[in-house]
Amino acid sequence: MIEYATSIKYMLAGYAVILTVLALYILSLFNRWRNLKRDLQTLKEIQKKD
Amino acid sequence: MNRPQTTDHRPSSIVRRPSSGFLNAIGAIVWKDLAAELRSRELLSAMLVFALLVILIFNFALELDPLTRRVATPGILWATFAFAGTLGLNRSMAVEKDRGCLDGLLLAPVDRSAIYFGKTISNLAFMLIVEVVVLPVYSVLYNTNLFNPGLIVVILLGSVGYVAVGTLLSSMAVQTRTRDVLLPILLFPVVIPILIAAVKASSGFLQGLALTEVMPYINLLIVYDVIFTAVAYMVFDYVVEE
Amino acid sequence: MKPQPIVLKVLNVASVLLFLAALGMVFLYAPLEATMNYVQKIFYFHVANAWVGMLGFIAAAVAGVVYLIKHDQKWDIVELAAVEISLVFFIIAIVTGSIWARPSWGAYWTWEPRLTTAAILEMVYIAYLLLRQGLDDPDRRARFSAVYTLIGAISVPITFMSIRLFRTIHPVVIGTNSTASQGNFDMTSKMLATMFFALFTFSVIFVNLFWHRIRLGQLAQQVEQLKLEELQ
């Protein structure tokens, strides 16, 4: 039998990890998408100038 | 530098008799590597010195008193072989790449997998030579008897699997920008089964366990060797394709 | 890059809703386990994350083999997407597993076969990403990556078997609760329902993220091609 207080602490830590890592991953997907879009835009502008 | 066809005086025969051409090509590559090594000795001397240094480091890192020794010997041996092995694999492929030999070999009218088997066999030869030197030295230094036929079988099987994967991965690693550091990172996580099985089987033989207790590990090594030699043979074309 | 298709948009919404529902089920519906009580609730998402990691591992292996057969760049994109998702979800599974292990058997890390294999798989994937980083030519990068994915896909199951062999012959007592660590506690039907719901939810999330990651890969490929054209 694990003490309730300890048990809750570890449970919260576990779910915090799950939510944080998932959020960070989704954020990184967003960021990379935005950066690529910007790159694409720049490249297209350069091509137009040529 | 010897061209792979030098032993074959009639290159057209390769087309007519593919199987003997294949074996000749493998033989030529092995011969080229061994002859070059016999002249320069740079690969083997580096591997040997490195292996001895690893053993020396383990001596101080682990305080190898007789009791610890019994437990630690198989692990130390295999760690040494694995480290010295990467050094050799990296060097053997880097030389090939830098001197343009790889391109030469690729232009040669032989099956690409002959290059793979040739390099694997010569890498295996280097590794076995290092092991043949390390074993008696270790025996003398630590007053442990390592002359055990079972252990020799394990070392042979383990080295075959290690080199089979290592040759494939080193021919990939030398073509990257980070080639000096990449090989161990690519190789170690995929040869863990070999290290586990080889260490366990070695310690089983050294402690004189019954054969039935060691056999699962020997079987594992055989399975690994067969699977990875076959896979590496099948995919080597993709690694050297231009 | 085309805008998100309708199905993908539906998946986005479904993923969020299912995720909230799964959280609700874990905390409100599933009963408390007798000996481990609250910390056992990690189990549902821990298993679901490991499951997604497995799906990614299988998807990567399949994509790698298909690439080697077809030589089509789009399978390289799929393979990278699968590897990345598998990497992320196995990290979550490993960390939550450790957090669960600490109060249950007194140590964050035990060299348990599944845990150890997952950690080794992470090393394979990190090596995979480093290999890709060292290669500039897209074609060569795709070929080498596919070969390495294949090697990893074969070696990791063998690693698992060898670690298990290692453990059965030399058993290590990890604690009195070691059966609980395997997820072998008595599951009530409500617990089972929660677990399967979490598995379903994370499967949907897997498909959703996988799709987004593939689209990202396609965009990256487009940009890379434009850059190469610009350089010439």
Short mmCIF file of C-alpha atoms in Angstrom, two decimals:
data_model
loop_
_atom_site.label_atom_id
_atom_site.label_comp_id
_atom_site.label_asym_id
_atom_site.label_seq_id
_atom_site.Cartn_x
_atom_site.Cartn_y
_atom_site.Cartn_z
CA MET A 1 0.00 0.00 0.00
CA ILE A 2 1.42 3.34 -1.05
CA GLU A 3 0.55 6.45 0.90
CA TYR A 4 -2.11 8.57 -0.79
CA ALA A 5 -0.09 11.77 -0.63
CA THR A 6 2.99 10.18 -2.26
CA SER A 7 0.88 8.37 -4.78
CA ILE A 8 -0.88 11.53 -5.88
CA LYS A 9 2.43 13.37 -6.22
CA TYR A 10 3.84 10.73 -8.55
CA MET A 11 0.61 10.54 -10.53
CA LEU A 12 0.60 14.29 -11.08
CA ALA A 13 4.26 14.19 -12.07
CA GLY A 14 3.46 11.47 -14.60
CA TYR A 15 0.60 13.35 -16.21
CA ALA A 16 2.60 16.57 -16.17
CA VAL A 17 5.31 14.82 -18.17
CA ILE A 18 2.80 13.44 -20.66
CA LEU A 19 1.11 16.79 -21.22
CA THR A 20 4.37 18.77 -21.37
CA VAL A 21 6.13 16.50 -23.84
CA LEU A 22 3.06 16.27 -26.08
CA ALA A 23 2.59 20.04 -25.98
CA LEU A 24 6.25 20.65 -26.75
CA TYR A 25 6.14 18.25 -29.67
CA ILE A 26 3.04 19.86 -31.15
CA LEU A 27 4.61 23.28 -30.61
CA SER A 28 7.74 22.16 -32.43
CA LEU A 29 5.60 20.90 -35.33
CA PHE A 30 3.92 24.33 -35.49
CA ASN A 31 7.21 26.18 -35.33
CA ARG A 32 8.87 24.11 -38.00
CA TRP A 33 5.82 24.48 -40.22
CA ARG A 34 5.86 28.27 -39.82
CA ASN A 35 9.58 28.52 -40.50
CA LEU A 36 9.31 26.38 -43.62
CA LYS A 37 6.41 28.49 -44.88
CA ARG A 38 8.55 31.59 -44.39
CA ASP A 39 11.47 29.97 -46.21
CA LEU A 40 9.17 28.98 -49.03
CA GLN A 41 7.87 32.53 -49.31
CA THR A 42 11.39 33.97 -49.42
CA LEU A 43 12.52 31.45 -52.00
CA LYS A 44 9.54 32.21 -54.21
CA GLU A 45 10.25 35.93 -54.03
CA ILE A 46 13.86 35.36 -54.98
CA GLN A 47 12.73 33.26 -57.92
CA LYS A 48 10.38 36.00 -59.11
CA LYS A 49 13.22 38.54 -59.09
CA ASP A 50 15.40 36.28 -61.25
CA MET B 1 47.11 -0.12 -55.18
CA ASN B 2 46.02 -3.53 -56.37
CA ARG B 3 43.00 -3.59 -58.55
CA PRO B 4 40.50 -6.28 -57.61
CA GLN B 5 40.91 -8.13 -60.92
CA THR B 6 44.66 -8.55 -60.68
CA THR B 7 44.37 -12.21 -59.81
CA ASP B 8 42.08 -12.78 -62.75
CA HIS B 9 44.03 -12.63 -65.99
CA ARG B 10 40.96 -12.88 -68.20
CA PRO B 11 38.47 -10.28 -67.04
CA SER B 12 35.88 -11.54 -69.52
CA SER B 13 35.71 -14.80 -67.60
CA ILE B 14 33.89 -12.92 -64.86
CA VAL B 15 30.96 -12.55 -67.17
CA ARG B 16 31.05 -16.14 -68.28
CA ARG B 17 31.59 -17.76 -64.91
CA PRO B 18 29.93 -15.46 -62.42
CA SER B 19 30.31 -17.70 -59.39
CA SER B 20 34.05 -18.15 -59.64
CA GLY B 21 34.39 -14.49 -60.60
CA PHE B 22 32.52 -13.64 -57.45
CA LEU B 23 34.81 -15.73 -55.28
CA ASN B 24 37.88 -14.42 -57.08
CA ALA B 25 36.73 -10.87 -56.46
CA ILE B 26 36.23 -11.54 -52.77
CA GLY B 27 39.63 -13.19 -52.58
CA ALA B 28 41.24 -10.28 -54.40
CA ILE B 29 39.77 -7.72 -52.01
CA VAL B 30 40.81 -9.70 -48.95
CA TRP B 31 44.27 -10.20 -50.41
CA LYS B 32 44.59 -6.50 -51.21
CA ASP B 33 43.65 -5.53 -47.64
CA LEU B 34 45.91 -8.06 -45.97
CA ALA B 35 48.86 -7.26 -48.24
CA ALA B 36 48.45 -3.53 -47.66
CA GLU B 37 48.25 -4.12 -43.94
CA LEU B 38 51.29 -6.36 -44.00
CA ARG B 39 53.22 -3.47 -45.55
CA SER B 40 51.97 -0.58 -43.41
CA ARG B 41 50.73 -2.33 -40.25
CA GLU B 42 49.03 0.92 -39.31
CA LEU B 43 45.57 -0.54 -38.72
CA LEU B 44 46.57 -3.54 -36.63
CA SER B 45 49.08 -1.64 -34.53
CA ALA B 46 46.49 1.03 -33.75
CA MET B 47 43.88 -1.58 -32.84
CA LEU B 48 46.28 -3.55 -30.67
CA VAL B 49 47.64 -0.59 -28.77
CA PHE B 50 44.12 0.68 -28.26
CA ALA B 51 42.92 -2.72 -27.02
CA LEU B 52 45.76 -2.93 -24.51
CA LEU B 53 45.03 0.59 -23.31
CA VAL B 54 41.38 -0.28 -22.78
CA ILE B 55 42.40 -3.24 -20.64
CA LEU B 56 44.78 -1.01 -18.71
CA ILE B 57 42.00 1.52 -18.08
CA PHE B 58 39.67 -1.22 -16.90
CA ASN B 59 42.34 -2.37 -14.49
CA PHE B 60 42.37 0.97 -12.73
CA ALA B 61 38.68 1.70 -13.17
CA LEU B 62 37.54 -1.58 -11.61
CA GLU B 63 40.33 -2.55 -9.21
CA LEU B 64 40.50 -6.05 -10.57
CA ASP B 65 41.14 -8.17 -7.50
CA PRO B 66 40.86 -11.94 -8.09
CA LEU B 67 37.23 -12.04 -7.03
CA THR B 68 36.03 -9.19 -9.25
CA ARG B 69 38.10 -10.58 -12.10
CA ARG B 70 36.08 -13.76 -12.30
CA VAL B 71 32.89 -11.82 -12.81
CA ALA B 72 34.27 -8.97 -14.87
CA THR B 73 36.59 -10.75 -17.32
CA PRO B 74 34.01 -11.56 -20.05
CA GLY B 75 32.63 -8.04 -19.91
CA ILE B 76 36.08 -6.45 -20.12
CA LEU B 77 37.08 -8.67 -23.01
CA TRP B 78 33.99 -7.84 -25.03
CA ALA B 79 34.12 -4.15 -24.29
CA THR B 80 37.73 -4.20 -25.46
CA PHE B 81 36.89 -6.09 -28.64
CA ALA B 82 33.97 -3.79 -29.37
CA PHE B 83 36.01 -0.61 -28.94
CA ALA B 84 39.04 -1.88 -30.84
CA GLY B 85 36.65 -3.22 -33.48
CA THR B 86 35.10 0.16 -34.23
CA LEU B 87 38.54 1.66 -34.55
CA GLY B 88 39.50 -0.96 -37.12
CA LEU B 89 36.22 -0.83 -39.03
CA ASN B 90 36.32 2.95 -39.30
CA ARG B 91 39.92 3.03 -40.44
CA SER B 92 39.57 0.20 -42.92
CA MET B 93 36.68 1.93 -44.69
CA ALA B 94 38.12 5.44 -44.42
CA VAL B 95 41.31 4.28 -46.15
CA GLU B 96 39.22 2.75 -48.89
CA LYS B 97 37.29 5.98 -49.35
CA ASP B 98 40.22 8.41 -49.12
CA ARG B 99 42.50 6.65 -51.53
CA GLY B 100 39.65 6.38 -53.99
CA CYS B 101 39.72 2.60 -53.75
CA LEU B 102 36.02 2.40 -53.10
CA ASP B 103 35.29 4.15 -56.38
CA GLY B 104 37.72 1.84 -58.11
CA LEU B 105 36.06 -1.19 -56.61
CA LEU B 106 32.64 0.10 -57.61
CA LEU B 107 33.78 0.54 -61.20
CA ALA B 108 35.09 -3.01 -61.29
CA PRO B 109 32.82 -5.40 -63.17
CA VAL B 110 32.01 -7.53 -60.13
CA ASP B 111 28.91 -7.96 -58.07
CA ARG B 112 28.79 -5.24 -55.42
CA SER B 113 28.17 -7.78 -52.69
CA ALA B 114 31.62 -9.23 -53.45
CA ILE B 115 32.98 -5.94 -52.12
CA TYR B 116 30.89 -6.40 -48.98
CA PHE B 117 32.08 -9.94 -48.35
CA GLY B 118 35.67 -9.04 -49.17
CA LYS B 119 35.69 -6.16 -46.72
CA THR B 120 33.86 -8.20 -44.10
CA ILE B 121 36.36 -11.03 -44.30
CA SER B 122 39.37 -8.74 -44.05
CA ASN B 123 37.79 -6.82 -41.16
CA LEU B 124 37.08 -10.14 -39.48
CA ALA B 125 40.70 -11.16 -39.99
CA PHE B 126 41.92 -7.95 -38.32
CA MET B 127 39.55 -8.39 -35.44
CA LEU B 128 40.55 -12.02 -34.91
CA ILE B 129 44.23 -11.11 -34.98
CA VAL B 130 43.63 -8.52 -32.27
CA GLU B 131 41.70 -11.07 -30.23
CA VAL B 132 44.41 -13.68 -30.65
CA VAL B 133 46.90 -11.21 -29.20
CA VAL B 134 44.66 -9.82 -26.47
CA LEU B 135 43.64 -13.19 -25.00
CA PRO B 136 47.10 -14.45 -23.97
CA VAL B 137 48.13 -10.98 -22.82
CA TYR B 138 45.05 -10.75 -20.65
CA SER B 139 45.68 -14.28 -19.35
CA VAL B 140 49.19 -13.37 -18.33
CA LEU B 141 48.34 -9.98 -16.84
CA TYR B 142 45.51 -11.29 -14.72
CA ASN B 143 46.64 -14.83 -14.16
CA THR B 144 43.41 -16.16 -15.62
CA ASN B 145 43.24 -19.14 -17.92
CA LEU B 146 41.38 -18.07 -21.04
CA PHE B 147 42.31 -21.04 -23.21
CA ASN B 148 38.91 -22.59 -23.39
CA PRO B 149 37.58 -24.07 -26.65
CA GLY B 150 34.08 -22.84 -25.84
CA LEU B 151 35.31 -19.28 -25.39
CA ILE B 152 37.04 -19.44 -28.76
CA VAL B 153 33.80 -20.50 -30.45
CA VAL B 154 31.98 -17.62 -28.75
CA ILE B 155 34.63 -15.13 -29.83
CA LEU B 156 34.45 -16.38 -33.40
CA LEU B 157 30.65 -16.20 -33.54
CA GLY B 158 30.51 -12.84 -31.83
CA SER B 159 33.14 -11.34 -34.09
CA VAL B 160 31.37 -12.56 -37.23
CA GLY B 161 28.13 -10.83 -36.24
CA TYR B 162 29.89 -7.70 -35.09
CA VAL B 163 31.86 -7.38 -38.30
CA ALA B 164 28.88 -8.29 -40.51
CA VAL B 165 26.89 -5.31 -39.22
CA GLY B 166 29.96 -3.16 -38.65
CA THR B 167 31.20 -3.39 -42.23
CA LEU B 168 27.80 -2.36 -43.58
CA LEU B 169 27.43 0.54 -41.17
CA SER B 170 31.02 1.72 -41.55
CA SER B 171 30.60 1.93 -45.30
CA MET B 172 27.64 4.22 -44.60
CA ALA B 173 29.43 6.19 -41.90
CA VAL B 174 32.46 7.06 -44.06
CA GLN B 175 30.18 8.72 -46.59
CA THR B 176 28.77 11.18 -44.06
CA ARG B 177 30.09 14.53 -42.88
CA THR B 178 30.38 13.29 -39.29
CA ARG B 179 32.17 10.09 -40.19
CA ASP B 180 34.75 10.10 -37.40
CA VAL B 181 32.18 9.90 -34.65
CA LEU B 182 29.22 8.29 -36.32
CA LEU B 183 30.21 4.62 -36.53
CA PRO B 184 30.08 3.69 -32.82
CA ILE B 185 26.83 5.60 -32.42
CA LEU B 186 25.26 3.70 -35.30
CA LEU B 187 26.82 0.37 -34.44
CA PHE B 188 26.54 -0.07 -30.67
CA PRO B 189 22.76 0.10 -30.27
CA VAL B 190 22.26 -2.57 -32.93
CA VAL B 191 24.97 -4.99 -31.74
CA ILE B 192 23.70 -5.13 -28.17
CA PRO B 193 22.29 -8.65 -28.70
CA ILE B 194 25.78 -9.82 -29.66
CA LEU B 195 27.36 -8.21 -26.64
CA ILE B 196 24.76 -9.65 -24.27
CA ALA B 197 24.94 -13.15 -25.72
CA ALA B 198 28.72 -13.15 -26.08
CA VAL B 199 29.34 -11.91 -22.54
CA LYS B 200 26.90 -14.40 -21.06
CA ALA B 201 28.21 -17.32 -23.11
CA SER B 202 31.84 -16.39 -22.36
CA SER B 203 31.24 -16.22 -18.64
CA GLY B 204 29.30 -19.48 -18.83
CA PHE B 205 32.25 -21.26 -20.42
CA LEU B 206 34.79 -19.64 -18.12
CA GLN B 207 32.81 -20.66 -15.05
CA GLY B 208 32.42 -24.16 -16.42
CA LEU B 209 28.62 -24.13 -16.58
CA ALA B 210 26.81 -27.02 -18.27
CA LEU B 211 26.53 -26.72 -22.04
CA THR B 212 22.73 -26.65 -21.88
CA GLU B 213 22.91 -23.39 -19.93
CA VAL B 214 25.20 -21.76 -22.47
CA MET B 215 23.50 -23.07 -25.60
CA PRO B 216 20.68 -20.47 -25.73
CA TYR B 217 23.29 -17.74 -26.06
CA ILE B 218 25.26 -19.64 -28.68
CA ASN B 219 22.04 -20.12 -30.64
CA LEU B 220 21.28 -16.43 -30.33
CA LEU B 221 24.71 -15.58 -31.71
CA ILE B 222 24.24 -17.96 -34.63
CA VAL B 223 20.80 -16.56 -35.42
CA TYR B 224 22.13 -13.01 -35.28
CA ASP B 225 25.08 -13.85 -37.52
CA VAL B 226 22.93 -15.54 -40.13
CA ILE B 227 20.22 -12.85 -40.19
CA PHE B 228 22.56 -9.90 -40.35
CA THR B 229 24.95 -11.38 -42.88
CA ALA B 230 21.95 -12.05 -45.12
CA VAL B 231 20.42 -8.59 -44.59
CA ALA B 232 23.71 -6.78 -45.07
CA TYR B 233 24.31 -8.77 -48.26
CA MET B 234 20.90 -7.75 -49.56
CA VAL B 235 21.12 -4.04 -48.74
CA PHE B 236 24.80 -3.36 -49.44
CA ASP B 237 23.93 -2.24 -52.98
CA TYR B 238 21.94 0.67 -51.57
CA VAL B 239 24.88 1.81 -49.50
CA VAL B 240 27.44 2.03 -52.29
CA GLU B 241 25.11 3.08 -55.11
CA GLU B 242 26.28 6.23 -56.88
CA MET C 1 1.27 23.02 -49.94
CA LYS C 2 -2.42 22.27 -50.09
CA PRO C 3 -4.61 23.32 -47.14
CA GLN C 4 -5.55 20.64 -44.63
CA PRO C 5 -8.09 18.21 -46.08
CA ILE C 6 -11.45 17.90 -44.33
CA VAL C 7 -10.63 14.49 -42.88
CA LEU C 8 -7.52 15.87 -41.21
CA LYS C 9 -9.47 18.74 -39.70
CA VAL C 10 -12.03 16.28 -38.35
CA LEU C 11 -9.15 14.23 -36.92
CA ASN C 12 -7.74 17.32 -35.20
CA VAL C 13 -10.99 17.96 -33.40
CA ALA C 14 -11.54 14.27 -32.66
CA SER C 15 -8.04 13.95 -31.16
CA VAL C 16 -8.59 16.83 -28.77
CA LEU C 17 -12.05 15.63 -27.73
CA LEU C 18 -10.94 12.02 -27.30
CA PHE C 19 -7.91 13.13 -25.30
CA LEU C 20 -10.11 15.09 -22.90
CA ALA C 21 -12.55 12.19 -22.67
CA ALA C 22 -9.70 9.76 -21.93
CA LEU C 23 -8.40 12.04 -19.19
CA GLY C 24 -11.92 12.21 -17.79
CA MET C 25 -12.24 8.43 -17.84
CA VAL C 26 -8.90 7.94 -16.11
CA PHE C 27 -9.67 10.35 -13.30
CA LEU C 28 -13.44 10.06 -12.91
CA TYR C 29 -14.51 6.65 -14.18
CA ALA C 30 -11.68 4.21 -13.46
CA PRO C 31 -11.68 2.95 -9.86
CA LEU C 32 -8.71 3.33 -7.52
CA GLU C 33 -6.39 0.36 -7.48
CA ALA C 34 -6.05 -1.20 -4.02
CA THR C 35 -2.30 -1.21 -3.33
CA MET C 36 -0.92 1.46 -5.63
CA ASN C 37 -3.98 3.72 -5.66
CA TYR C 38 -3.46 7.04 -7.51
CA VAL C 39 -0.12 6.38 -9.12
CA GLN C 40 -1.63 3.39 -10.92
CA LYS C 41 -3.56 5.88 -13.04
CA ILE C 42 -0.32 6.55 -14.90
CA PHE C 43 -0.70 3.04 -16.26
CA TYR C 44 -3.45 3.94 -18.76
CA PHE C 45 -1.53 6.67 -20.56
CA HIS C 46 1.79 4.91 -20.08
CA VAL C 47 0.55 1.87 -21.97
CA ALA C 48 -1.13 4.05 -24.60
CA ASN C 49 2.09 5.98 -25.22
CA ALA C 50 4.12 2.79 -25.50
CA TRP C 51 1.49 1.52 -27.93
CA VAL C 52 1.88 4.60 -30.15
CA GLY C 53 5.65 4.17 -29.94
CA MET C 54 5.21 0.60 -31.21
CA LEU C 55 2.93 1.77 -34.03
CA GLY C 56 5.55 4.29 -35.06
CA PHE C 57 8.28 1.66 -34.91
CA ILE C 58 6.30 -0.68 -37.17
CA ALA C 59 5.34 2.14 -39.53
CA ALA C 60 8.98 3.20 -39.82
CA ALA C 61 10.11 -0.35 -40.58
CA VAL C 62 7.43 -0.77 -43.25
CA ALA C 63 8.21 2.61 -44.82
CA GLY C 64 11.91 1.78 -44.85
CA VAL C 65 11.36 -1.51 -46.65
CA VAL C 66 8.95 0.08 -49.13
CA TYR C 67 11.50 2.79 -49.83
CA LEU C 68 14.20 0.24 -50.55
CA ILE C 69 11.88 -1.50 -53.01
CA LYS C 70 10.30 1.53 -54.69
CA HIS C 71 13.00 4.19 -54.38
CA ASP C 72 10.34 6.83 -53.99
CA GLN C 73 11.24 9.87 -51.90
CA LYS C 74 7.78 10.05 -50.34
CA TRP C 75 8.45 6.88 -48.34
CA ASP C 76 11.50 8.53 -46.86
CA ILE C 77 9.25 11.30 -45.58
CA VAL C 78 6.86 8.74 -44.10
CA GLU C 79 9.74 6.88 -42.48
CA LEU C 80 11.20 9.99 -40.86
CA ALA C 81 7.75 10.99 -39.59
CA ALA C 82 7.21 7.56 -38.05
CA VAL C 83 10.64 7.53 -36.42
CA GLU C 84 10.15 10.96 -34.92
CA ILE C 85 6.72 10.17 -33.50
CA SER C 86 7.93 6.85 -32.14
CA LEU C 87 10.87 8.63 -30.51
CA VAL C 88 8.64 11.18 -28.79
CA PHE C 89 6.08 8.69 -27.54
CA PHE C 90 8.65 6.20 -26.31
CA ILE C 91 10.29 8.99 -24.34
CA ILE C 92 6.95 9.67 -22.65
CA ALA C 93 6.44 5.95 -22.04
CA ILE C 94 9.91 5.54 -20.53
CA VAL C 95 9.63 8.57 -18.27
CA THR C 96 6.11 7.76 -17.07
CA GLY C 97 7.22 4.16 -16.53
CA SER C 98 10.06 5.37 -14.33
CA ILE C 99 7.79 7.70 -12.39
CA TRP C 100 5.41 4.82 -11.80
CA ALA C 101 8.25 2.50 -10.84
CA ARG C 102 9.65 4.76 -8.13
CA PRO C 103 6.80 4.44 -5.61
CA SER C 104 5.91 0.88 -6.70
CA TRP C 105 9.31 -0.76 -6.47
CA GLY C 106 11.51 1.90 -4.95
CA ALA C 107 13.69 2.70 -7.96
CA TYR C 108 13.24 4.90 -10.99
CA TRP C 109 15.02 2.54 -13.26
CA THR C 110 15.14 -1.23 -13.34
CA TRP C 111 16.75 -3.12 -16.16
CA GLU C 112 13.45 -4.69 -17.04
CA PRO C 113 13.42 -6.07 -20.63
CA ARG C 114 10.69 -3.83 -22.02
CA LEU C 115 12.04 -0.69 -20.42
CA THR C 116 15.60 -1.44 -21.48
CA THR C 117 14.59 -2.32 -25.02
CA ALA C 118 12.62 0.92 -25.30
CA ALA C 119 15.69 2.83 -24.15
CA ILE C 120 17.89 1.05 -26.69
CA LEU C 121 15.33 1.76 -29.41
CA GLU C 122 15.59 5.44 -28.50
CA MET C 123 19.34 5.20 -29.01
CA VAL C 124 18.77 3.63 -32.43
CA TYR C 125 16.46 6.49 -33.37
CA ILE C 126 18.85 9.15 -32.13
CA ALA C 127 21.60 7.49 -34.16
CA TYR C 128 19.19 7.53 -37.11
CA LEU C 129 18.67 11.27 -36.77
CA LEU C 130 22.42 11.88 -36.45
CA LEU C 131 23.01 9.81 -39.57
CA ARG C 132 20.49 11.93 -41.49
CA GLN C 133 22.12 15.09 -40.22
CA GLY C 134 25.47 14.03 -41.64
CA LEU C 135 24.12 13.56 -45.16
CA ASP C 136 23.23 16.37 -47.57
CA ASP C 137 22.30 14.54 -50.72
CA PRO C 138 18.57 13.71 -50.37
CA ASP C 139 18.79 10.49 -52.33
CA ARG C 140 21.72 9.10 -50.39
CA ARG C 141 20.19 10.25 -47.12
CA ALA C 142 17.00 8.39 -47.94
CA ARG C 143 18.83 5.21 -48.90
CA PHE C 144 21.06 5.14 -45.82
CA SER C 145 18.16 5.98 -43.52
CA ALA C 146 16.06 3.17 -44.93
CA VAL C 147 18.93 0.70 -44.53
CA TYR C 148 19.49 1.79 -40.95
CA THR C 149 15.78 1.62 -40.16
CA LEU C 150 15.75 -1.92 -41.45
CA ILE C 151 18.79 -2.91 -39.37
CA GLY C 152 17.17 -1.34 -36.31
CA ALA C 153 13.82 -2.99 -36.99
CA ILE C 154 15.49 -6.41 -37.01
CA SER C 155 17.92 -5.88 -34.17
CA VAL C 156 15.53 -4.36 -31.64
CA PRO C 157 13.28 -7.45 -31.34
CA ILE C 158 16.41 -9.61 -31.04
CA THR C 159 17.65 -7.24 -28.34
CA PHE C 160 14.38 -7.70 -26.49
CA MET C 161 14.66 -11.48 -26.70
CA SER C 162 18.27 -11.47 -25.55
CA ILE C 163 17.55 -9.24 -22.57
CA ARG C 164 14.67 -11.48 -21.59
CA LEU C 165 16.86 -14.54 -21.89
CA PHE C 166 19.44 -12.75 -19.76
CA ARG C 167 16.80 -12.03 -17.13
CA THR C 168 15.15 -15.45 -17.01
CA ILE C 169 18.43 -17.28 -16.51
CA HIS C 170 19.62 -14.77 -13.94
CA PRO C 171 16.49 -13.47 -12.27
CA VAL C 172 16.82 -10.21 -10.42
CA VAL C 173 14.46 -9.53 -7.59
CA ILE C 174 13.34 -5.98 -8.05
CA GLY C 175 10.85 -5.68 -5.28
CA THR C 176 7.81 -7.23 -3.75
CA ASN C 177 5.57 -5.48 -6.24
CA SER C 178 7.33 -6.76 -9.30
CA THR C 179 4.22 -8.45 -10.68
CA ALA C 180 2.37 -5.18 -10.44
CA SER C 181 5.11 -3.58 -12.50
CA GLN C 182 4.19 -5.81 -15.40
CA GLY C 183 0.64 -4.47 -15.40
CA ASN C 184 -0.56 -7.75 -13.93
CA PHE C 185 -2.59 -6.32 -11.10
CA ASP C 186 -6.20 -7.45 -11.03
CA MET C 187 -7.97 -5.28 -13.51
CA THR C 188 -11.62 -4.60 -13.02
CA SER C 189 -13.81 -4.26 -16.09
CA LYS C 190 -13.88 -0.49 -15.62
CA MET C 191 -10.10 -0.39 -15.63
CA LEU C 192 -10.01 -2.50 -18.77
CA ALA C 193 -12.54 -0.23 -20.47
CA THR C 194 -10.45 2.80 -19.55
CA MET C 195 -7.29 1.18 -20.88
CA PHE C 196 -8.86 0.29 -24.19
CA PHE C 197 -10.36 3.73 -24.52
CA ALA C 198 -6.94 5.27 -23.90
CA LEU C 199 -5.42 2.93 -26.49
CA PHE C 200 -8.06 3.95 -29.02
CA THR C 201 -7.59 7.64 -28.24
CA PHE C 202 -3.85 7.49 -28.68
CA SER C 203 -4.22 5.53 -31.90
CA VAL C 204 -6.31 8.40 -33.28
CA ILE C 205 -3.74 10.90 -31.99
CA PHE C 206 -1.03 8.83 -33.65
CA VAL C 207 -2.76 8.96 -37.04
CA ASN C 208 -3.36 12.65 -36.63
CA LEU C 209 0.21 13.56 -35.66
CA PHE C 210 1.63 11.18 -38.24
CA TRP C 211 -0.36 12.92 -40.95
CA HIS C 212 0.76 16.36 -39.80
CA ARG C 213 4.37 15.24 -39.62
CA ILE C 214 4.19 13.80 -43.14
CA ARG C 215 2.79 17.11 -44.41
CA LEU C 216 5.63 18.89 -42.66
CA GLY C 217 8.08 16.54 -44.36
CA GLN C 218 6.52 17.26 -47.76
CA LEU C 219 6.83 20.99 -47.16
CA ALA C 220 10.44 20.55 -46.08
CA GLN C 221 11.13 18.60 -49.25
CA GLN C 222 9.57 21.38 -51.35
CA VAL C 223 11.76 23.99 -49.65
CA GLU C 224 14.87 21.82 -50.02
CA GLN C 225 14.23 21.39 -53.75
CA LEU C 226 13.71 25.11 -54.27
CA LYS C 227 16.95 25.80 -52.40
CA LEU C 228 18.83 23.33 -54.59
CA GLU C 229 17.37 24.93 -57.73
CA GLU C 230 18.38 28.34 -56.45
CA LEU C 231 21.95 27.19 -55.88
CA GLN C 232 22.31 25.90 -59.43
#
